[in-house]
mmCIF file with all atom_site columns, C-alpha atoms in Angstrom:
data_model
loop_
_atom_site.group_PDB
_atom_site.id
_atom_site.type_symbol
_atom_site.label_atom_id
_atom_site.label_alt_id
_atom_site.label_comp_id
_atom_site.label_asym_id
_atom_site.label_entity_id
_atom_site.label_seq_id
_atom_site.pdbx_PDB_ins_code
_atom_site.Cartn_x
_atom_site.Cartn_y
_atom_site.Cartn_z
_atom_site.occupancy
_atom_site.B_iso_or_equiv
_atom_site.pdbx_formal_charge
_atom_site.auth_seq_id
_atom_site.auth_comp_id
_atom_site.auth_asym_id
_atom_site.auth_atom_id
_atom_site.pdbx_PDB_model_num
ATOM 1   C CA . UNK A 1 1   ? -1.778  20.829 -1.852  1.00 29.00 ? 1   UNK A CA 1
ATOM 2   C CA . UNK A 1 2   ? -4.772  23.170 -1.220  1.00 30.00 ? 2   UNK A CA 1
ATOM 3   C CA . UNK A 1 3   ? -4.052  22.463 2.582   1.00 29.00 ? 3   UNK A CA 1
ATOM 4   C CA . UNK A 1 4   ? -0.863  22.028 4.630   1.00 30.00 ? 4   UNK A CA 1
ATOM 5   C CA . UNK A 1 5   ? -0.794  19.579 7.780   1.00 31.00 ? 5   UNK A CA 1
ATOM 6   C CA . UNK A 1 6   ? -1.491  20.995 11.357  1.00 31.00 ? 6   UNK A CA 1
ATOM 7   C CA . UNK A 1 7   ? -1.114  19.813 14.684  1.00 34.00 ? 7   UNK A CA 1
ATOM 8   C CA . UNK A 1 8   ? -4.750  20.240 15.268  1.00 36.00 ? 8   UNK A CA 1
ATOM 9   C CA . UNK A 1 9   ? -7.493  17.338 13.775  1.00 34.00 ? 9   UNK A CA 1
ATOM 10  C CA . UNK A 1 10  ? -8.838  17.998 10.472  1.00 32.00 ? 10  UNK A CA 1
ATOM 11  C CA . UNK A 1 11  ? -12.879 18.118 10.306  1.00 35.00 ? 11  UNK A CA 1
ATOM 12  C CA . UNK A 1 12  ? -14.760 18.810 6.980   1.00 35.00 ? 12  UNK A CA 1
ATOM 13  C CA . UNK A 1 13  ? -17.364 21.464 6.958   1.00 38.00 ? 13  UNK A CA 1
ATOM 14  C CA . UNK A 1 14  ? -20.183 23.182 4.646   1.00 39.00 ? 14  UNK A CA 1
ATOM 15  C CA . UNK A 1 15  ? -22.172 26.240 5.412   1.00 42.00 ? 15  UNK A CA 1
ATOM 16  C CA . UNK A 1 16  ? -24.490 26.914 2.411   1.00 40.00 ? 16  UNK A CA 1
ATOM 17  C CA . UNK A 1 17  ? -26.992 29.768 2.832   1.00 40.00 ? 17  UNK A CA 1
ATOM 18  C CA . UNK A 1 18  ? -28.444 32.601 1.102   1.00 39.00 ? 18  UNK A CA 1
ATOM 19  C CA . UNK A 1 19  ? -25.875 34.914 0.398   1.00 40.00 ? 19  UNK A CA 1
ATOM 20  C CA . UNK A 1 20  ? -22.536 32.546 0.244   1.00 42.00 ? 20  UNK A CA 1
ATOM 21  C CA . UNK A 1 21  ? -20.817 29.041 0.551   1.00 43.00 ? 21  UNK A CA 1
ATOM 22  C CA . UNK A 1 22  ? -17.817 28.348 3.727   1.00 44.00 ? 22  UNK A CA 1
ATOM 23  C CA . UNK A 1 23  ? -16.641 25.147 2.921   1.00 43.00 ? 23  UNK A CA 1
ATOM 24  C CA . UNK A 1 24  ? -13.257 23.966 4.130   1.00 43.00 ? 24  UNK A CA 1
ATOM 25  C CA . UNK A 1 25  ? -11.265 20.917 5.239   1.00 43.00 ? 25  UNK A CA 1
ATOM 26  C CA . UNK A 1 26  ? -9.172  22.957 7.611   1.00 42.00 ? 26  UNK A CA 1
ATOM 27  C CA . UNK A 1 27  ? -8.544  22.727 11.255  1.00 43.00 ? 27  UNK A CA 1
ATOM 28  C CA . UNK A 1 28  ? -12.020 23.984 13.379  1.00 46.00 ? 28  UNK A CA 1
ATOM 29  C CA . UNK A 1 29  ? -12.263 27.263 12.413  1.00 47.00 ? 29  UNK A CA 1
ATOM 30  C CA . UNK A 1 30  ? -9.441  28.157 10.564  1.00 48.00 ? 30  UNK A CA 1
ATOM 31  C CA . UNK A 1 31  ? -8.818  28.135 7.106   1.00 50.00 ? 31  UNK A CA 1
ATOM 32  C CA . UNK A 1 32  ? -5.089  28.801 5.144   1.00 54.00 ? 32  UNK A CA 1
ATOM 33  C CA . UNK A 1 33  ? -4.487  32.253 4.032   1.00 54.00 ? 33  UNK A CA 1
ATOM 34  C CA . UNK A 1 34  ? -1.285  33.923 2.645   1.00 54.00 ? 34  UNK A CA 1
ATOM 35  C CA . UNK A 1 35  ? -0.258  34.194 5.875   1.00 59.00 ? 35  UNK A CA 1
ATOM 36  C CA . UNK A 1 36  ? -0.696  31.020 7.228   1.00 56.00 ? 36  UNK A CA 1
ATOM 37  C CA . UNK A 1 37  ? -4.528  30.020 9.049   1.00 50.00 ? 37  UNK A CA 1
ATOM 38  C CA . UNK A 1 38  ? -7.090  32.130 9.600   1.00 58.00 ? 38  UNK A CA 1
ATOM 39  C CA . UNK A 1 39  ? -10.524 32.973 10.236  1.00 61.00 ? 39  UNK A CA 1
ATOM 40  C CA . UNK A 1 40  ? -12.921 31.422 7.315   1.00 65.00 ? 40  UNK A CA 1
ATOM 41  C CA . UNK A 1 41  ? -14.179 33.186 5.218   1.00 67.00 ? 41  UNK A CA 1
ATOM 42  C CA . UNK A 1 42  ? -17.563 33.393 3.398   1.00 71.00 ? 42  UNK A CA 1
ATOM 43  C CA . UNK A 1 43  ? -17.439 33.569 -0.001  1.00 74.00 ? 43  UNK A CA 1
ATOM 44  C CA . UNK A 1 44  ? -20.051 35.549 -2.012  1.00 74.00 ? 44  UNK A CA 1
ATOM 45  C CA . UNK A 1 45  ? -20.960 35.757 -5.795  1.00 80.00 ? 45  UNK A CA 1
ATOM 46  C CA . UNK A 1 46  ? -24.472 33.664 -6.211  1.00 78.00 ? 46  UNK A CA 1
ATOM 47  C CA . UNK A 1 47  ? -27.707 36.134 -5.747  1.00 82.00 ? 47  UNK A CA 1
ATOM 48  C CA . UNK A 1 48  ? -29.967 32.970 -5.074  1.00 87.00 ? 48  UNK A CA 1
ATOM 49  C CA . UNK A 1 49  ? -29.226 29.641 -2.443  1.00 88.00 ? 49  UNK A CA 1
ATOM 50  C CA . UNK A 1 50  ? -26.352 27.428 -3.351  1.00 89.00 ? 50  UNK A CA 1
ATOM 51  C CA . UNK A 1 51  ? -27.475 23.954 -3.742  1.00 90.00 ? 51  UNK A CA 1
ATOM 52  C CA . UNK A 1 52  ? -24.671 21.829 -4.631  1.00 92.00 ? 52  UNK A CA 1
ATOM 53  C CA . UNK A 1 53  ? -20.883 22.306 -3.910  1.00 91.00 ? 53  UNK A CA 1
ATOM 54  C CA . UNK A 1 54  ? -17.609 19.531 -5.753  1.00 92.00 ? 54  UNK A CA 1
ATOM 55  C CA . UNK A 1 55  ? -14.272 20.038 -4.892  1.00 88.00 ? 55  UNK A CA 1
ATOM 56  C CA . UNK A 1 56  ? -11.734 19.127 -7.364  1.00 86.00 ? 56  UNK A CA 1
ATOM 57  C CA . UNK A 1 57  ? -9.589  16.380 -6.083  1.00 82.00 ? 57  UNK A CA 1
ATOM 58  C CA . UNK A 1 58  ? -6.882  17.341 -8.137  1.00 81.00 ? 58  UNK A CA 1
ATOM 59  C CA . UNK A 1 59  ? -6.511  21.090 -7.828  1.00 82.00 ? 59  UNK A CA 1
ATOM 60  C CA . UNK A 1 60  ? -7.971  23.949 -5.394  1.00 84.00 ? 60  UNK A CA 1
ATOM 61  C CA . UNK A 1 61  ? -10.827 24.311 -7.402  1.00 86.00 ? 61  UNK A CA 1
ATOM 62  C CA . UNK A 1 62  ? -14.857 24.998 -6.276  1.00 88.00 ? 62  UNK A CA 1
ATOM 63  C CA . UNK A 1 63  ? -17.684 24.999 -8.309  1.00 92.00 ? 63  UNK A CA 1
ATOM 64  C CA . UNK A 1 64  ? -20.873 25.973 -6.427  1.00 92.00 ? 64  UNK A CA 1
ATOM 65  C CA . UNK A 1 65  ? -24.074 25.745 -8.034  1.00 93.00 ? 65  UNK A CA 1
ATOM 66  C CA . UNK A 1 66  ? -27.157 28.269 -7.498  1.00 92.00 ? 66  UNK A CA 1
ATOM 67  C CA . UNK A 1 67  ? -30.850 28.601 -7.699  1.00 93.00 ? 67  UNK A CA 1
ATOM 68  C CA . UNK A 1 68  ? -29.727 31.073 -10.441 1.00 91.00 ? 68  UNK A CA 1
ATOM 69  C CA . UNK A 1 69  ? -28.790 28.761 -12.618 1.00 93.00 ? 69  UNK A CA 1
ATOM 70  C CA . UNK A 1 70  ? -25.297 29.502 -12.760 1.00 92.00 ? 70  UNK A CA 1
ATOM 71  C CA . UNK A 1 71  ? -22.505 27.023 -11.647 1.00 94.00 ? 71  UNK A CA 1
ATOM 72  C CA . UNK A 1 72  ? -19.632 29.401 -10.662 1.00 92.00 ? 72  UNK A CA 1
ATOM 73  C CA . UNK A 1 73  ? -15.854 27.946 -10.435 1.00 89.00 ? 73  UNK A CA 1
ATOM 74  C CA . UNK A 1 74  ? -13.571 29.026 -7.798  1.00 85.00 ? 74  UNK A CA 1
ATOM 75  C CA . UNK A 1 75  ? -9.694  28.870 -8.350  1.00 82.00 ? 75  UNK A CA 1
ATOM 76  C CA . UNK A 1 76  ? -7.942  29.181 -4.992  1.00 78.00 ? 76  UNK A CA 1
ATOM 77  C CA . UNK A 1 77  ? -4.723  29.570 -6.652  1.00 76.00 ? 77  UNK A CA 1
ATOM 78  C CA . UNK A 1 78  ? -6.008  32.866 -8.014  1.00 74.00 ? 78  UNK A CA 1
ATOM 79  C CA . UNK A 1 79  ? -8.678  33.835 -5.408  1.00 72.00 ? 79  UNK A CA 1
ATOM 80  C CA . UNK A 1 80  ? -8.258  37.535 -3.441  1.00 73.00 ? 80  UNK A CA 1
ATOM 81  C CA . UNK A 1 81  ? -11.047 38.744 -1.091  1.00 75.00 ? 81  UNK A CA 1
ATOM 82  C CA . UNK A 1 82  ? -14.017 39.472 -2.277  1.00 74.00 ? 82  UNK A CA 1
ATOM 83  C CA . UNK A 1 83  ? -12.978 38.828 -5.591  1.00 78.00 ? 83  UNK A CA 1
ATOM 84  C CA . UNK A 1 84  ? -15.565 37.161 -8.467  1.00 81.00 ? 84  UNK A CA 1
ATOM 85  C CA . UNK A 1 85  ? -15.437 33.596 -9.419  1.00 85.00 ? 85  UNK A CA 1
ATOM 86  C CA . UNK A 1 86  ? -12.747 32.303 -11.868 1.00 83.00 ? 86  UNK A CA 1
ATOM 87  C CA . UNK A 1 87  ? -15.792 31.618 -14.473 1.00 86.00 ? 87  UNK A CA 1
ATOM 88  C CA . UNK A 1 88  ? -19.016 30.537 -14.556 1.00 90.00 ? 88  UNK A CA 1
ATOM 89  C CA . UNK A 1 89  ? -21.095 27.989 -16.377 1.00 93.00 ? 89  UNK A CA 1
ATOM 90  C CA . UNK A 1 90  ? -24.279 29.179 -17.617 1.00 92.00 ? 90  UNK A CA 1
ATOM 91  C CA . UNK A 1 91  ? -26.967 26.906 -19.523 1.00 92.00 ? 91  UNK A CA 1
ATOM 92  C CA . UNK A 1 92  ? -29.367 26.281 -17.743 1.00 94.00 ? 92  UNK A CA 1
ATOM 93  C CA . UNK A 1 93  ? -32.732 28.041 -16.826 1.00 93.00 ? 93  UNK A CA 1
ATOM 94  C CA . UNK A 1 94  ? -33.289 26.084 -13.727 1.00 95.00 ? 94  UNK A CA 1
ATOM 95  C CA . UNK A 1 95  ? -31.641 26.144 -10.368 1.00 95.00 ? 95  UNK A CA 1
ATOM 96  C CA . UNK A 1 96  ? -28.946 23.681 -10.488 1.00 95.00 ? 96  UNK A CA 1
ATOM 97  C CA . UNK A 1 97  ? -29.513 21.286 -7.923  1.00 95.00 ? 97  UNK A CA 1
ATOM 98  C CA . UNK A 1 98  ? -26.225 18.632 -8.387  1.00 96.00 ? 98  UNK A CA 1
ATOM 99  C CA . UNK A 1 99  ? -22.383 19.129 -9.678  1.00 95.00 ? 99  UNK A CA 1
ATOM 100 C CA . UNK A 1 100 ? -20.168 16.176 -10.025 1.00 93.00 ? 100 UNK A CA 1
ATOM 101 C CA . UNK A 1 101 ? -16.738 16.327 -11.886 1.00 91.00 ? 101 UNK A CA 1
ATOM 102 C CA . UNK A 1 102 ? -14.506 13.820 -13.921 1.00 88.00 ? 102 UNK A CA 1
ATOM 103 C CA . UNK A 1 103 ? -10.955 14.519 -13.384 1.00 80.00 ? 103 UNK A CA 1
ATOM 104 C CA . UNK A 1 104 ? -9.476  11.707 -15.606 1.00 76.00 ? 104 UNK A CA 1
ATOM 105 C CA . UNK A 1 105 ? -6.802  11.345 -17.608 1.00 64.00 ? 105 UNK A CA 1
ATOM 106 C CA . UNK A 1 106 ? -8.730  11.251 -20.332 1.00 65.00 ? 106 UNK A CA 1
ATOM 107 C CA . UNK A 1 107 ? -11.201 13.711 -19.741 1.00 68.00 ? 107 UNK A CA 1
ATOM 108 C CA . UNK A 1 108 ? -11.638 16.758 -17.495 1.00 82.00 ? 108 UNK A CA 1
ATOM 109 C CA . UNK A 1 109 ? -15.016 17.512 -17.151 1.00 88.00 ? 109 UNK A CA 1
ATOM 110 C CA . UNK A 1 110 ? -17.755 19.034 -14.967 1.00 92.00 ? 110 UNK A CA 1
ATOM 111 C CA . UNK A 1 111 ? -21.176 17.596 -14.940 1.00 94.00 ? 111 UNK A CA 1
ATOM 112 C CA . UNK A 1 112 ? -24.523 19.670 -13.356 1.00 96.00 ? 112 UNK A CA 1
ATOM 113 C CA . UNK A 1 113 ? -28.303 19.111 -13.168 1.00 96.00 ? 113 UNK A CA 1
ATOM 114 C CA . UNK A 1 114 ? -31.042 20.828 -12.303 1.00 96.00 ? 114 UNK A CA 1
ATOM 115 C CA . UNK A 1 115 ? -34.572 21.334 -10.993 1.00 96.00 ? 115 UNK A CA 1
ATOM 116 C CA . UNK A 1 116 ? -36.343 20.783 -14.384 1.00 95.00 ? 116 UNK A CA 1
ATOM 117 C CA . UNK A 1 117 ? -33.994 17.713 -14.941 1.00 96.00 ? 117 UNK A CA 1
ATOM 118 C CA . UNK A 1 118 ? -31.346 18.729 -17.056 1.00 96.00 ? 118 UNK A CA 1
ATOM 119 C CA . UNK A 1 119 ? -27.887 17.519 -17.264 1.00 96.00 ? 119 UNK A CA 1
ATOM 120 C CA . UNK A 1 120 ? -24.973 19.245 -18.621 1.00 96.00 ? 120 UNK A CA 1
ATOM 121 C CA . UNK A 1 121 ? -21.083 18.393 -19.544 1.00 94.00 ? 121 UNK A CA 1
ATOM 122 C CA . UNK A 1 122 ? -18.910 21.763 -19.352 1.00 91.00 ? 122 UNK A CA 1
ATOM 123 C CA . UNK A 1 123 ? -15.085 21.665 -20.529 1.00 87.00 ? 123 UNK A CA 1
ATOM 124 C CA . UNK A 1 124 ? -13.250 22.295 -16.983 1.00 83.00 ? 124 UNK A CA 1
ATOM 125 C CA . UNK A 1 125 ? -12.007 25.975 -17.504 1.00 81.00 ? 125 UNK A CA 1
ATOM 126 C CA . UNK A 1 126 ? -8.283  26.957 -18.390 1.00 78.00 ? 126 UNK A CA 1
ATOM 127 C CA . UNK A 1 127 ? -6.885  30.524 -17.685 1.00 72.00 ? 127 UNK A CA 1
ATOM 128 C CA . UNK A 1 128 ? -7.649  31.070 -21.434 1.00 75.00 ? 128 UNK A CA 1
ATOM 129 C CA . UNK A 1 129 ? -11.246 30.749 -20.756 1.00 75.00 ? 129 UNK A CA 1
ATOM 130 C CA . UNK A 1 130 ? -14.082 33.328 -20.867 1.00 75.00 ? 130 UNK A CA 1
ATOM 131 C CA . UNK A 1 131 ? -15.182 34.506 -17.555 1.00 74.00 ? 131 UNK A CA 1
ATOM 132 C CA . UNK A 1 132 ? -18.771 33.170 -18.859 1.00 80.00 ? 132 UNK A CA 1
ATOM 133 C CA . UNK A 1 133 ? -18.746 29.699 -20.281 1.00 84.00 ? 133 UNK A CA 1
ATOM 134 C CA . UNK A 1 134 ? -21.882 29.061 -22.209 1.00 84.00 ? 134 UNK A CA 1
ATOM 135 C CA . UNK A 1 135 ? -20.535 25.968 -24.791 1.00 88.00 ? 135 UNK A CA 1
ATOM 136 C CA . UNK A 1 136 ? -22.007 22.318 -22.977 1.00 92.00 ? 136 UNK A CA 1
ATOM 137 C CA . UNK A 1 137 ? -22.945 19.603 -24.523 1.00 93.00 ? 137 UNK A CA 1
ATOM 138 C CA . UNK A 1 138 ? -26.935 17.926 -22.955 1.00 94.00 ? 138 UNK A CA 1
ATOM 139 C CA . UNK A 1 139 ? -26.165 14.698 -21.639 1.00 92.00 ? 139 UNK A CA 1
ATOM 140 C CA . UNK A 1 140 ? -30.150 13.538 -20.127 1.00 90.00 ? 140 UNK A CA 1
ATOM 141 C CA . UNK A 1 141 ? -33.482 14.873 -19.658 1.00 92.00 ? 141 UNK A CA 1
ATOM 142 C CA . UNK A 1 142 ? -35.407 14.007 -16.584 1.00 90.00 ? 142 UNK A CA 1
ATOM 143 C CA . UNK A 1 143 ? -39.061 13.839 -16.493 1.00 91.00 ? 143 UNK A CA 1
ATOM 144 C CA . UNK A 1 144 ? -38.509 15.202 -13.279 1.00 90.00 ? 144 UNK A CA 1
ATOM 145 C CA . UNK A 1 145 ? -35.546 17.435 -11.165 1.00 90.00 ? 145 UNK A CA 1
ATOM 146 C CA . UNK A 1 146 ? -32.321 16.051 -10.170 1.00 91.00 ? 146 UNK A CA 1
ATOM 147 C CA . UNK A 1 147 ? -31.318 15.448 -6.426  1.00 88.00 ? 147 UNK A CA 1
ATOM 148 C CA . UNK A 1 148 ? -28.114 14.715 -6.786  1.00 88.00 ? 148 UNK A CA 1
ATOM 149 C CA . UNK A 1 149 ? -24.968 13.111 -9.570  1.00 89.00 ? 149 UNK A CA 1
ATOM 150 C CA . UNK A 1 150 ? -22.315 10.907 -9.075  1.00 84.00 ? 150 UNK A CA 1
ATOM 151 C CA . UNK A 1 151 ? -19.575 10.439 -11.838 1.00 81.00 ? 151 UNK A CA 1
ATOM 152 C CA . UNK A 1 152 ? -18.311 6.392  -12.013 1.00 76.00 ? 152 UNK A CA 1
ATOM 153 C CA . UNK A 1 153 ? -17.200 6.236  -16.058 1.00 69.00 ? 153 UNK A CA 1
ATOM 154 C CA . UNK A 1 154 ? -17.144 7.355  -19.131 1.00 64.00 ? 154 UNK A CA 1
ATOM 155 C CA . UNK A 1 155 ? -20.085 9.406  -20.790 1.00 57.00 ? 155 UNK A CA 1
#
C-alpha cells in the first residue's frame, strides 16, 4: 500500500497551483517518507497550472495534467526529491483539462482531454517505457473543451 495506517484520522487533500501539485491521503500534514511521515512535499515538473490530478487505485501512481499540454506520471515506488516524472504523455496542443484511468483486468489505460476538446487513450507506462510517450490512440472530438472524464466501461 502507498500508505500505512496511523493513529491519527486520515483526510484527503489537493493543493494545485502554479508551480506544483501536494496531494496526499495522509494524516494532516504529514505524508510517508523513507523514514516514516513527514512534512509534504510539493512536487514540481509542469511549467504551466495543473488542472487535473487521478490516482491509480491499484499502484502509487500520479498523473497530473498541465496547461502545457503534457500529462506527467508519477511512480512513488521510484520517486527521490526533486526528481522528474516517471514519463510523460504528450499529444496534445491544448492544456489538458481532465485525466481518468481504467485499471482493469483487461485493460490498463489512461484517458485525458483538453481545452480544445480532445480525448486521448495512452498505454499506462511500464519501466520499459520512454520517458516521453507520444503513441495514443483519439477517442472524441468536442465541439467545445472538456471539464472533466469519468471512466465506467469499455472504449
Amino acid at each position: 500500500d502507498m500508505f500505512v495506517k496511523k493513529s491519527k484520522p486520515l483526510i484527503s487533500s489537493t493543493k494545485i497551483s502554479n508551480t506544483g501539485v501536494r496531494s496526499s491521503k495522509v494524516p494532516a500534514g504529514s505524508i510517508k517518507g523513507p523514514k516514516g511521515w513527514s512534512q509534504p512535499e510539493t512536487i514540481r515538473h509542469h511549467k504551466k497550472p495543473v488542472r487535473a490530478l487521478a490516482w491509480s487505485a491499484t499502484e502509487p501512481v500520479l498523473f497530473a495534467g498541465s496547461d502545457d499540454g503534457q500529462v506527467s506520471v508519477w511512480s512513488f515506488h521510484m520517486y527521490t526529491k526533486n526528481s522528474p516524472p516517471f514519463s510523460c504523455f504528450l499529444g496534445h496542443s491544448d492544456a489538458v483539462t481532465a485525466v481518468a484511468l481504467d485499471e482493469s483486468c483487461q485493460s490498463e489505460s489512461v484517458f485525458s482531454a483538453d481545452a480544445s476538446g480532445k480525448i486521448l487513450k495512452w498505454p499506462v507506462p511500464s519501466l520499459e517505457s520512454p520517458p516521453e510517450i507520444n503513441e495514443y490512440e483519439t477517442i472524441g472530438q468536442h465541439s467545445g473543451g472538456v471539464s472533466g472524464l469519468l471512466y465506467e466501461g469499455s472504449v
